[in-house]
Amino acid sequence: MALKYLTAPPSSIESERLFSAGGDIYEATRSRLKADNGEYLMFTLFRIIKPKKNFFMAVDGCAPRAKMNQQRSRRFRTAKEVGISIENAIQRGETLPKGDSFDSNCITPGTEFMDRLHQQLKYFINYKISTDPLWKHCVVHFSGHNVPGEGEHKIMDYIRYCKSKPDYDPNTRHCLYGLDADLIMLGLSVHEPHFCLLREEVRFGAKSNIVLSPGDQVFHLLHLSLLREYLDLEFSSMKESLEFEYDLEKIIDDWIFLGFLVGNDFVPHLPHMHINHDALPYFYSVYKDFLITADGYINEGGVVNLTRLKQFFGCVSDFDYELFAEWKKTSSGIKSKNEENDKKIFSLENPDGTEGFANAFANFSFNGSLQKKSKKLIKVKGSDKDLAIVDEFTEHKQNYYAEKFGMNVKNNIEMQTICSNYVTALQWISHYYFNGLQSWSWYYPYHYSPYMSDLASFELEKISMDLGTPFRPFEQLLAVLPAASGKLLPKAFQ
């Protein structure tokens, strides 16, 4: 959209409120810099933005169970990969560094490192308030690792709290510093007209290994007001076609919700729907056609309209078959020099059971673009389907569910349970982004997601959850740390 609706960027970056989601600390840790370098990075951010009213710094505290599961999976996988790398290095006769290597898992809430960092940051903030004129006239909030919740979501809770006050100024300018990709979605979710994101320049190749001091770092600024305008330009042409009032804020809510379908930190992505294969443009194209026939929006301020969601899933229910059929037709005319690669295309031994399929299909026909096929995909009728390919696709899905879920695809009750759990996950995520945490203890109970063609079979009338209580820091450490990081636990827990 930035290329489609090119415009000049705003020049001003001053803001009333500056927020840091702990990215400065994690960036310093990632680069193995000292804590005082992290403080200097915070100082640099303050100098760039010059907040007039507030500076809110939030470090990750204990995460909800759904996020802890993802953290555990990622850290155990990383520990296994590191172990394999060390074994391979030993077999090659390489000399390994002596002493303990730096363990990035030390940034988990509850570790001794995080406690020392917490005290150091408190000292630094107090020092700056008492000595720096820029800090003296700014209210500073610090939410440390001892306060439950992810850093960026603690910030969103604070913004929603400020907006609820009767004297809130709607023209307040916000700037959020952080490294997570979902900050765009979070920034849009609060519907503020003046909201920008700040982060370091992303470098690739050999440059990515060069550690820069905070003073030499290049920063990029994204004005979400521009993205809001782009979205309006993209969807406003539908105004006359809708049976209900066109509302940009609700369009944005749905736009964010559709993003959950191609990847998030809480559930596995849908099979074959990869963001690097232009899955998002495909969903947005289908969404436009869906909205013309619908009676309203899918995401109602963080509450999913289940009836409309079911209708939307019906619009994309033929996608899996068409993707499979297109691959079959294209690949059948190509004699591969490597038959083993062809066998792996639909192999269920891939990490998510789908990567081979998606990569092969992108190379064969889409050239990485699902959007080009979207109109065709949503207009497929049952009578147009090749029965032989239907049988092959059905067999492939049966193998997928048997391998990944240990179930018979013909078991309608179990299929409804899986799909209903996935839809419940979408509701939990939506509420988390727009209204705050709905449940500390909820989590998606499977390692894989159902096929998109099956999602319309979910049977839910209402979704409710108990908020529960957050986990304690040592409980989270026990849950997410691999054995190789056991030294980070207190001795009593080792």
Short mmCIF file of C-alpha atoms in Angstrom, two decimals:
data_model
loop_
_atom_site.label_atom_id
_atom_site.label_comp_id
_atom_site.label_asym_id
_atom_site.label_seq_id
_atom_site.Cartn_x
_atom_site.Cartn_y
_atom_site.Cartn_z
CA MET A 1 0.00 0.00 0.00
CA ALA A 2 2.93 2.34 0.65
CA LEU A 3 3.95 1.97 -2.99
CA LYS A 4 0.37 2.22 -4.21
CA TYR A 5 -0.43 5.40 -2.29
CA LEU A 6 2.93 7.16 -2.20
CA THR A 7 3.06 10.36 -0.16
CA ALA A 8 5.60 12.57 1.60
CA PRO A 9 6.45 11.56 5.20
CA PRO A 10 5.73 13.91 8.12
CA SER A 11 8.77 15.81 9.34
CA SER A 12 8.01 16.18 13.06
CA ILE A 13 8.81 13.40 15.54
CA GLU A 14 8.17 15.19 18.82
CA SER A 15 5.58 13.54 21.01
CA GLU A 16 3.70 14.08 24.26
CA ARG A 17 4.15 10.44 25.27
CA LEU A 18 7.06 8.07 24.70
CA PHE A 19 6.67 4.36 25.39
CA SER A 20 9.36 1.71 25.49
CA ALA A 21 8.35 -1.94 25.45
CA GLY A 22 11.72 -3.05 26.80
CA GLY A 23 13.21 -3.34 23.33
CA ASP A 24 16.18 -1.22 24.35
CA ILE A 25 17.07 -3.72 27.07
CA TYR A 26 16.58 -6.73 24.81
CA GLU A 27 18.57 -5.14 22.00
CA ALA A 28 21.42 -4.42 24.39
CA THR A 29 21.27 -7.99 25.69
CA ARG A 30 21.10 -9.44 22.18
CA SER A 31 24.22 -7.51 21.26
CA ARG A 32 25.83 -8.58 24.56
CA LEU A 33 26.32 -4.99 25.59
CA LYS A 34 26.61 -3.92 29.19
CA ALA A 35 23.59 -2.67 31.12
CA ASP A 36 24.86 0.92 30.98
CA ASN A 37 24.74 0.70 27.17
CA GLY A 38 21.08 -0.19 27.49
CA GLU A 39 20.66 2.90 29.65
CA TYR A 40 22.43 5.00 27.04
CA LEU A 41 20.06 3.66 24.39
CA MET A 42 17.14 4.74 26.58
CA PHE A 43 18.79 8.15 26.91
CA THR A 44 19.15 8.31 23.09
CA LEU A 45 15.46 7.52 22.58
CA PHE A 46 14.54 10.28 24.99
CA ARG A 47 16.69 12.76 23.08
CA ILE A 48 15.18 11.76 19.72
CA ILE A 49 11.51 11.96 20.69
CA LYS A 50 11.60 14.59 23.47
CA PRO A 51 8.38 13.52 25.24
CA LYS A 52 6.46 16.46 26.69
CA LYS A 53 4.23 14.68 29.23
CA ASN A 54 5.02 11.03 29.88
CA PHE A 55 7.70 8.42 29.48
CA PHE A 56 6.44 4.90 30.15
CA MET A 57 8.92 2.03 30.14
CA ALA A 58 7.54 -1.49 30.45
CA VAL A 59 9.66 -4.62 30.74
CA ASP A 60 8.11 -8.05 30.23
CA GLY A 61 6.71 -9.59 33.38
CA CYS A 62 5.15 -13.03 33.65
CA ALA A 63 3.35 -13.86 30.42
CA PRO A 64 -0.05 -15.51 29.98
CA ARG A 65 -0.01 -19.29 29.56
CA ALA A 66 -0.59 -19.07 25.80
CA LYS A 67 2.60 -17.03 25.36
CA MET A 68 4.57 -19.20 27.79
CA ASN A 69 3.86 -22.24 25.61
CA GLN A 70 5.34 -20.42 22.61
CA GLN A 71 8.36 -19.29 24.64
CA ARG A 72 8.95 -22.84 25.86
CA SER A 73 8.76 -24.27 22.35
CA ARG A 74 11.15 -21.68 20.90
CA ARG A 75 13.70 -21.94 23.72
CA PHE A 76 13.76 -25.72 23.78
CA ARG A 77 14.23 -25.77 20.01
CA THR A 78 17.06 -23.23 20.23
CA ALA A 79 18.76 -25.21 23.01
CA LYS A 80 18.59 -28.36 20.89
CA GLU A 81 20.06 -26.57 17.87
CA VAL A 82 22.89 -25.11 19.97
CA GLY A 83 23.65 -28.56 21.37
CA ILE A 84 23.83 -30.03 17.87
CA SER A 85 26.11 -27.20 16.72
CA ILE A 86 28.47 -27.83 19.64
CA GLU A 87 28.59 -31.57 18.90
CA ASN A 88 29.35 -30.90 15.24
CA ALA A 89 32.11 -28.43 16.19
CA ILE A 90 33.71 -31.01 18.49
CA GLN A 91 33.58 -33.65 15.75
CA ARG A 92 35.33 -31.23 13.39
CA GLY A 93 38.08 -30.76 15.96
CA GLU A 94 37.32 -27.11 16.62
CA THR A 95 38.36 -25.48 19.90
CA LEU A 96 35.39 -24.28 21.91
CA PRO A 97 35.52 -21.10 24.04
CA LYS A 98 36.30 -21.72 27.69
CA GLY A 99 33.97 -20.70 30.48
CA ASP A 100 30.22 -20.22 30.45
CA SER A 101 28.76 -18.73 27.29
CA PHE A 102 26.24 -15.92 27.46
CA ASP A 103 22.70 -17.29 27.90
CA SER A 104 20.06 -14.95 26.45
CA ASN A 105 17.40 -16.77 28.48
CA CYS A 106 18.60 -14.69 31.44
CA ILE A 107 16.20 -11.92 30.31
CA THR A 108 13.26 -14.06 31.48
CA PRO A 109 11.35 -12.54 34.44
CA GLY A 110 12.49 -13.91 37.79
CA THR A 111 16.19 -14.41 37.05
CA GLU A 112 18.98 -12.83 39.08
CA PHE A 113 20.01 -10.88 35.98
CA MET A 114 16.55 -9.32 35.64
CA ASP A 115 16.51 -8.36 39.32
CA ARG A 116 19.88 -6.59 39.01
CA LEU A 117 18.71 -4.91 35.82
CA HIS A 118 15.52 -3.78 37.55
CA GLN A 119 17.48 -2.07 40.32
CA GLN A 120 19.88 -0.49 37.84
CA LEU A 121 17.05 0.94 35.74
CA LYS A 122 15.33 2.39 38.80
CA TYR A 123 18.58 4.08 39.79
CA PHE A 124 19.13 5.40 36.27
CA ILE A 125 15.60 6.83 36.03
CA ASN A 126 15.90 8.57 39.41
CA TYR A 127 19.30 9.94 38.43
CA LYS A 128 18.01 11.37 35.14
CA ILE A 129 14.96 12.93 36.77
CA SER A 130 17.17 14.72 39.29
CA THR A 131 19.88 15.87 36.85
CA ASP A 132 18.48 16.16 33.31
CA PRO A 133 16.15 19.10 32.46
CA LEU A 134 14.43 17.03 29.74
CA TRP A 135 13.41 14.44 32.33
CA LYS A 136 12.45 16.83 35.12
CA HIS A 137 9.27 18.06 33.43
CA CYS A 138 8.14 14.61 32.27
CA VAL A 139 6.19 12.08 34.34
CA VAL A 140 8.11 8.79 34.19
CA HIS A 141 6.46 5.39 34.74
CA PHE A 142 8.45 2.18 35.05
CA SER A 143 6.76 -1.22 35.00
CA GLY A 144 9.40 -3.84 35.76
CA HIS A 145 9.68 -7.60 35.41
CA ASN A 146 7.92 -7.97 38.76
CA VAL A 147 4.65 -6.64 37.26
CA PRO A 148 2.79 -9.40 35.34
CA GLY A 149 2.16 -8.98 31.64
CA GLU A 150 4.02 -8.51 28.39
CA GLY A 151 5.67 -5.11 28.09
CA GLU A 152 3.81 -3.90 25.01
CA HIS A 153 0.46 -5.00 26.39
CA LYS A 154 1.10 -3.21 29.68
CA ILE A 155 1.63 -0.10 27.58
CA MET A 156 -1.62 -0.66 25.68
CA ASP A 157 -3.48 -1.06 28.99
CA TYR A 158 -2.04 2.27 30.11
CA ILE A 159 -3.09 4.02 26.89
CA ARG A 160 -6.63 2.65 27.20
CA TYR A 161 -6.70 3.83 30.82
CA CYS A 162 -5.63 7.35 29.77
CA LYS A 163 -8.26 7.42 27.03
CA SER A 164 -10.98 6.54 29.55
CA LYS A 165 -10.35 9.73 31.53
CA PRO A 166 -12.78 12.61 30.87
CA ASP A 167 -9.95 15.14 30.40
CA TYR A 168 -8.09 13.07 27.81
CA ASP A 169 -6.82 15.08 24.83
CA PRO A 170 -7.61 13.18 21.58
CA ASN A 171 -4.80 15.04 19.82
CA THR A 172 -2.14 13.52 22.07
CA ARG A 173 0.89 12.32 20.12
CA HIS A 174 2.25 8.88 21.05
CA CYS A 175 5.55 7.26 20.11
CA LEU A 176 6.23 3.60 20.90
CA TYR A 177 9.72 2.13 20.70
CA GLY A 178 10.00 -1.62 20.29
CA LEU A 179 11.24 -4.45 18.11
CA ASP A 180 8.21 -6.73 17.82
CA ALA A 181 6.48 -6.88 14.44
CA ASP A 182 3.03 -6.89 16.03
CA LEU A 183 3.49 -3.36 17.39
CA ILE A 184 1.89 -2.11 14.16
CA MET A 185 -1.26 -4.06 15.00
CA LEU A 186 -1.19 -2.93 18.62
CA GLY A 187 -0.64 0.69 17.65
CA LEU A 188 -3.60 0.61 15.28
CA SER A 189 -5.81 -1.15 17.83
CA VAL A 190 -6.03 1.92 20.10
CA HIS A 191 -7.38 4.07 17.23
CA GLU A 192 -5.22 7.08 17.98
CA PRO A 193 -4.81 9.57 15.09
CA HIS A 194 -1.25 10.50 16.13
CA PHE A 195 0.72 7.34 16.82
CA CYS A 196 4.19 6.45 15.55
CA LEU A 197 6.58 3.53 16.01
CA LEU A 198 10.34 3.85 16.44
CA ARG A 199 12.88 1.08 15.97
CA GLU A 200 16.45 0.48 14.88
CA GLU A 201 17.33 -0.01 11.24
CA VAL A 202 17.07 -3.65 10.23
CA ARG A 203 20.32 -4.76 8.62
CA PHE A 204 20.89 -7.88 6.56
CA GLY A 205 23.86 -9.97 5.49
CA ALA A 206 27.30 -9.19 6.89
CA LYS A 207 26.11 -5.84 8.25
CA SER A 208 23.74 -7.61 10.65
CA ASN A 209 26.73 -8.98 12.60
CA ILE A 210 28.23 -5.54 13.20
CA VAL A 211 27.37 -4.27 16.69
CA LEU A 212 26.75 -0.52 16.69
CA SER A 213 26.88 1.69 19.74
CA PRO A 214 23.57 3.47 20.49
CA GLY A 215 25.08 6.75 19.30
CA ASP A 216 25.79 5.28 15.84
CA GLN A 217 22.48 3.47 15.50
CA VAL A 218 20.11 4.47 12.68
CA PHE A 219 16.44 4.63 13.69
CA HIS A 220 13.35 4.29 11.54
CA LEU A 221 10.05 5.98 12.33
CA LEU A 222 6.68 4.71 11.12
CA HIS A 223 3.70 7.07 11.33
CA LEU A 224 0.59 4.91 11.75
CA SER A 225 -1.52 7.86 10.64
CA LEU A 226 -0.18 7.21 7.14
CA LEU A 227 -1.10 3.54 7.36
CA ARG A 228 -4.60 4.53 8.48
CA GLU A 229 -4.88 6.76 5.40
CA TYR A 230 -3.63 3.96 3.15
CA LEU A 231 -6.23 1.58 4.57
CA ASP A 232 -8.95 4.16 3.98
CA LEU A 233 -7.81 4.61 0.37
CA GLU A 234 -7.76 0.84 -0.09
CA PHE A 235 -11.24 0.14 1.29
CA SER A 236 -13.21 3.39 0.83
CA SER A 237 -14.23 2.39 -2.70
CA MET A 238 -16.62 -0.09 -1.05
CA LYS A 239 -18.73 2.62 0.62
CA GLU A 240 -21.56 2.52 -1.92
CA SER A 241 -21.60 -1.29 -2.06
CA LEU A 242 -22.10 -1.97 1.64
CA GLU A 243 -25.50 -2.59 3.21
CA PHE A 244 -24.32 -0.87 6.39
CA GLU A 245 -22.34 2.25 7.27
CA TYR A 246 -18.71 2.37 6.19
CA ASP A 247 -16.53 2.88 9.29
CA LEU A 248 -12.75 3.13 8.92
CA GLU A 249 -12.17 2.25 12.58
CA LYS A 250 -14.08 -1.01 12.17
CA ILE A 251 -12.30 -1.73 8.89
CA ILE A 252 -9.03 -1.37 10.80
CA ASP A 253 -10.29 -3.73 13.51
CA ASP A 254 -11.08 -6.36 10.87
CA TRP A 255 -7.75 -5.71 9.11
CA ILE A 256 -5.93 -6.45 12.36
CA PHE A 257 -8.06 -9.54 12.98
CA LEU A 258 -7.27 -11.00 9.55
CA GLY A 259 -3.60 -10.60 10.38
CA PHE A 260 -4.04 -13.07 13.24
CA LEU A 261 -4.81 -15.79 10.67
CA VAL A 262 -1.33 -15.75 9.12
CA GLY A 263 0.76 -15.73 12.26
CA ASN A 264 0.85 -14.71 15.89
CA ASP A 265 2.57 -15.67 19.13
CA PHE A 266 -0.25 -17.78 20.50
CA VAL A 267 -1.43 -20.31 17.90
CA PRO A 268 0.25 -22.02 14.92
CA HIS A 269 -0.50 -20.45 11.55
CA LEU A 270 -3.04 -22.06 9.24
CA PRO A 271 -1.63 -24.67 6.84
CA HIS A 272 -0.24 -23.08 3.66
CA MET A 273 -1.01 -19.53 4.83
CA HIS A 274 2.40 -17.86 5.08
CA ILE A 275 2.93 -14.12 5.29
CA ASN A 276 5.99 -14.35 3.03
CA HIS A 277 3.79 -15.91 0.33
CA ASP A 278 1.40 -12.94 0.28
CA ALA A 279 -1.29 -14.61 2.37
CA LEU A 280 -2.38 -11.25 3.77
CA PRO A 281 -3.25 -9.69 0.38
CA TYR A 282 -5.24 -12.82 -0.40
CA PHE A 283 -7.28 -12.51 2.78
CA TYR A 284 -7.86 -8.80 2.22
CA SER A 285 -9.07 -9.41 -1.33
CA VAL A 286 -11.51 -12.08 -0.18
CA TYR A 287 -12.58 -9.85 2.70
CA LYS A 288 -13.66 -7.12 0.29
CA ASP A 289 -15.99 -9.51 -1.53
CA PHE A 290 -17.24 -10.92 1.75
CA LEU A 291 -18.05 -7.51 3.21
CA ILE A 292 -20.30 -6.62 0.28
CA THR A 293 -22.56 -9.58 1.11
CA ALA A 294 -22.29 -9.35 4.92
CA ASP A 295 -24.49 -7.42 7.34
CA GLY A 296 -21.63 -5.99 9.39
CA TYR A 297 -18.01 -6.34 10.49
CA ILE A 298 -16.30 -9.43 11.91
CA ASN A 299 -14.41 -7.82 14.79
CA GLU A 300 -16.64 -5.70 17.00
CA GLY A 301 -14.12 -3.91 19.21
CA GLY A 302 -12.34 -7.09 20.25
CA VAL A 303 -15.44 -9.30 20.31
CA VAL A 304 -15.64 -11.66 17.34
CA ASN A 305 -19.02 -11.90 15.64
CA LEU A 306 -19.13 -15.68 15.31
CA THR A 307 -21.90 -15.72 12.70
CA ARG A 308 -19.98 -13.43 10.34
CA LEU A 309 -16.71 -15.25 11.01
CA LYS A 310 -18.37 -18.49 9.99
CA GLN A 311 -19.58 -16.80 6.80
CA PHE A 312 -16.06 -15.54 6.06
CA PHE A 313 -14.58 -19.01 6.56
CA GLY A 314 -17.20 -20.24 4.11
CA CYS A 315 -15.85 -17.77 1.53
CA VAL A 316 -12.34 -19.20 1.82
CA SER A 317 -13.31 -22.85 2.34
CA ASP A 318 -12.32 -23.88 -1.21
CA PHE A 319 -8.86 -22.35 -0.96
CA ASP A 320 -7.08 -25.49 0.29
CA TYR A 321 -8.53 -27.63 -2.49
CA GLU A 322 -7.72 -25.08 -5.21
CA LEU A 323 -4.16 -24.73 -3.95
CA PHE A 324 -3.75 -28.50 -4.03
CA ALA A 325 -5.40 -28.82 -7.46
CA GLU A 326 -3.27 -26.05 -8.96
CA TRP A 327 -0.13 -27.70 -7.66
CA LYS A 328 -1.19 -31.08 -9.07
CA LYS A 329 -1.98 -29.68 -12.50
CA THR A 330 1.23 -27.67 -12.68
CA SER A 331 3.57 -30.28 -11.26
CA SER A 332 2.14 -33.11 -13.39
CA GLY A 333 3.56 -31.45 -16.51
CA ILE A 334 7.03 -30.98 -15.00
CA LYS A 335 9.42 -33.89 -14.79
CA SER A 336 11.58 -33.17 -11.81
CA LYS A 337 15.24 -34.15 -11.82
CA ASN A 338 14.99 -34.81 -8.12
CA GLU A 339 12.13 -37.18 -7.38
CA GLU A 340 12.97 -37.13 -3.68
CA ASN A 341 12.13 -33.42 -3.52
CA ASP A 342 8.78 -34.10 -5.15
CA LYS A 343 8.01 -36.68 -2.48
CA LYS A 344 8.78 -34.17 0.25
CA ILE A 345 6.38 -31.54 -1.09
CA PHE A 346 3.46 -33.10 0.76
CA SER A 347 5.55 -34.75 3.44
CA LEU A 348 4.18 -34.51 6.96
CA GLU A 349 7.71 -34.52 8.37
CA ASN A 350 8.12 -30.77 7.85
CA PRO A 351 8.13 -28.69 11.06
CA ASP A 352 4.54 -27.60 10.47
CA GLY A 353 3.53 -30.16 7.88
CA THR A 354 2.93 -27.49 5.25
CA GLU A 355 6.14 -25.69 4.33
CA GLY A 356 6.98 -28.01 1.45
CA PHE A 357 3.53 -27.59 -0.04
CA ALA A 358 3.58 -23.82 0.25
CA ASN A 359 7.09 -23.41 -1.13
CA ALA A 360 6.50 -25.75 -4.03
CA PHE A 361 3.25 -24.12 -5.00
CA ALA A 362 4.66 -20.61 -4.77
CA ASN A 363 7.46 -21.64 -7.14
CA PHE A 364 5.18 -23.43 -9.59
CA SER A 365 2.42 -20.94 -10.18
CA PHE A 366 1.93 -18.00 -7.86
CA ASN A 367 5.46 -16.62 -7.96
CA GLY A 368 4.85 -15.83 -4.31
CA SER A 369 1.49 -14.13 -4.85
CA LEU A 370 -1.78 -15.62 -3.66
CA GLN A 371 -3.57 -12.39 -4.37
CA LYS A 372 -3.57 -12.97 -8.13
CA LYS A 373 -5.68 -16.09 -7.65
CA SER A 374 -8.05 -14.81 -4.98
CA LYS A 375 -10.94 -13.99 -7.30
CA LYS A 376 -10.77 -17.43 -8.85
CA LEU A 377 -10.45 -19.24 -5.55
CA ILE A 378 -13.58 -17.84 -3.95
CA LYS A 379 -15.77 -18.56 -6.97
CA VAL A 380 -15.05 -22.29 -7.25
CA LYS A 381 -18.16 -24.46 -7.32
CA GLY A 382 -18.35 -28.06 -6.28
CA SER A 383 -19.30 -29.16 -9.79
CA ASP A 384 -16.06 -27.69 -11.17
CA LYS A 385 -13.84 -29.88 -9.03
CA ASP A 386 -11.84 -32.78 -10.44
CA LEU A 387 -13.09 -35.80 -8.49
CA ALA A 388 -9.74 -37.58 -8.71
CA ILE A 389 -7.98 -34.56 -7.22
CA VAL A 390 -10.71 -34.27 -4.59
CA ASP A 391 -9.98 -37.86 -3.54
CA GLU A 392 -6.23 -37.17 -3.37
CA PHE A 393 -6.78 -34.00 -1.39
CA THR A 394 -9.11 -35.78 1.01
CA GLU A 395 -6.49 -38.47 1.55
CA HIS A 396 -3.82 -35.83 2.17
CA LYS A 397 -6.00 -34.13 4.79
CA GLN A 398 -6.72 -37.47 6.44
CA ASN A 399 -2.98 -38.10 6.72
CA TYR A 400 -2.42 -34.59 8.09
CA TYR A 401 -5.00 -34.92 10.86
CA ALA A 402 -3.91 -38.48 11.70
CA GLU A 403 -0.25 -37.42 11.96
CA LYS A 404 -0.68 -34.05 13.67
CA PHE A 405 -3.80 -34.57 15.79
CA GLY A 406 -4.02 -38.36 16.08
CA MET A 407 -7.62 -38.30 14.86
CA ASN A 408 -9.82 -39.63 12.08
CA VAL A 409 -10.91 -36.78 9.83
CA LYS A 410 -14.32 -38.43 9.52
CA ASN A 411 -14.93 -37.88 13.23
CA ASN A 412 -17.13 -34.79 12.94
CA ILE A 413 -17.33 -34.19 16.69
CA GLU A 414 -13.56 -34.15 17.12
CA MET A 415 -13.16 -31.95 14.04
CA GLN A 416 -15.67 -29.47 15.48
CA THR A 417 -13.73 -29.48 18.75
CA ILE A 418 -10.44 -28.67 17.01
CA CYS A 419 -12.00 -25.90 14.92
CA SER A 420 -13.89 -24.49 17.89
CA ASN A 421 -10.65 -24.37 19.88
CA TYR A 422 -9.01 -22.45 17.04
CA VAL A 423 -11.88 -19.95 16.89
CA THR A 424 -11.70 -19.59 20.69
CA ALA A 425 -8.02 -18.77 20.22
CA LEU A 426 -8.92 -16.03 17.74
CA GLN A 427 -11.35 -14.56 20.26
CA TRP A 428 -8.74 -14.69 23.04
CA ILE A 429 -6.16 -12.94 20.83
CA SER A 430 -8.66 -10.33 19.66
CA HIS A 431 -9.70 -9.48 23.21
CA TYR A 432 -6.03 -9.36 24.28
CA TYR A 433 -5.21 -6.81 21.59
CA PHE A 434 -8.27 -4.59 21.88
CA ASN A 435 -9.41 -4.81 25.51
CA GLY A 436 -6.68 -6.51 27.49
CA LEU A 437 -6.15 -10.03 28.75
CA GLN A 438 -9.23 -12.25 28.90
CA SER A 439 -7.62 -15.21 30.67
CA TRP A 440 -4.19 -15.88 32.17
CA SER A 441 -4.52 -19.65 32.05
CA TRP A 442 -6.10 -20.25 28.63
CA TYR A 443 -3.97 -21.78 25.85
CA TYR A 444 -4.53 -23.44 22.47
CA PRO A 445 -4.29 -27.17 23.25
CA TYR A 446 -2.77 -28.36 19.93
CA HIS A 447 0.59 -27.99 18.19
CA TYR A 448 -1.00 -27.47 14.76
CA SER A 449 -3.95 -25.64 13.25
CA PRO A 450 -6.81 -27.12 11.24
CA TYR A 451 -7.18 -26.64 7.50
CA MET A 452 -8.94 -23.46 6.48
CA SER A 453 -11.45 -25.54 4.53
CA ASP A 454 -12.59 -27.12 7.81
CA LEU A 455 -12.88 -23.99 9.95
CA ALA A 456 -16.44 -23.23 8.89
CA SER A 457 -17.47 -26.39 10.77
CA PHE A 458 -16.92 -24.81 14.20
CA GLU A 459 -19.92 -24.87 16.51
CA LEU A 460 -19.88 -22.01 19.00
CA GLU A 461 -22.60 -19.63 20.10
CA LYS A 462 -20.70 -17.78 22.81
CA ILE A 463 -17.15 -17.74 24.15
CA SER A 464 -16.49 -17.02 27.81
CA MET A 465 -13.36 -17.40 29.96
CA ASP A 466 -12.26 -16.93 33.54
CA LEU A 467 -9.56 -14.29 34.02
CA GLY A 468 -7.69 -16.31 36.64
CA THR A 469 -4.39 -15.16 38.16
CA PRO A 470 -0.95 -14.64 36.61
CA PHE A 471 1.84 -17.13 37.11
CA ARG A 472 4.66 -16.38 39.54
CA PRO A 473 8.13 -15.63 38.11
CA PHE A 474 9.69 -18.88 39.31
CA GLU A 475 6.74 -20.83 37.90
CA GLN A 476 7.35 -19.27 34.50
CA LEU A 477 11.07 -20.05 34.72
CA LEU A 478 10.30 -23.69 35.48
CA ALA A 479 7.88 -23.78 32.55
CA VAL A 480 10.00 -22.20 29.81
CA LEU A 481 13.69 -22.83 30.59
CA PRO A 482 15.41 -25.81 28.91
CA ALA A 483 17.78 -27.95 30.96
CA ALA A 484 20.78 -26.14 29.47
CA SER A 485 19.60 -22.94 31.18
CA GLY A 486 18.92 -24.60 34.53
CA LYS A 487 21.63 -22.52 36.21
CA LEU A 488 19.36 -19.47 35.85
CA LEU A 489 16.95 -20.97 38.38
CA PRO A 490 17.40 -20.43 42.12
CA LYS A 491 19.32 -23.35 43.64
CA ALA A 492 16.21 -24.57 45.44
CA PHE A 493 14.51 -25.14 42.06
CA GLN A 494 17.45 -26.67 40.21
#
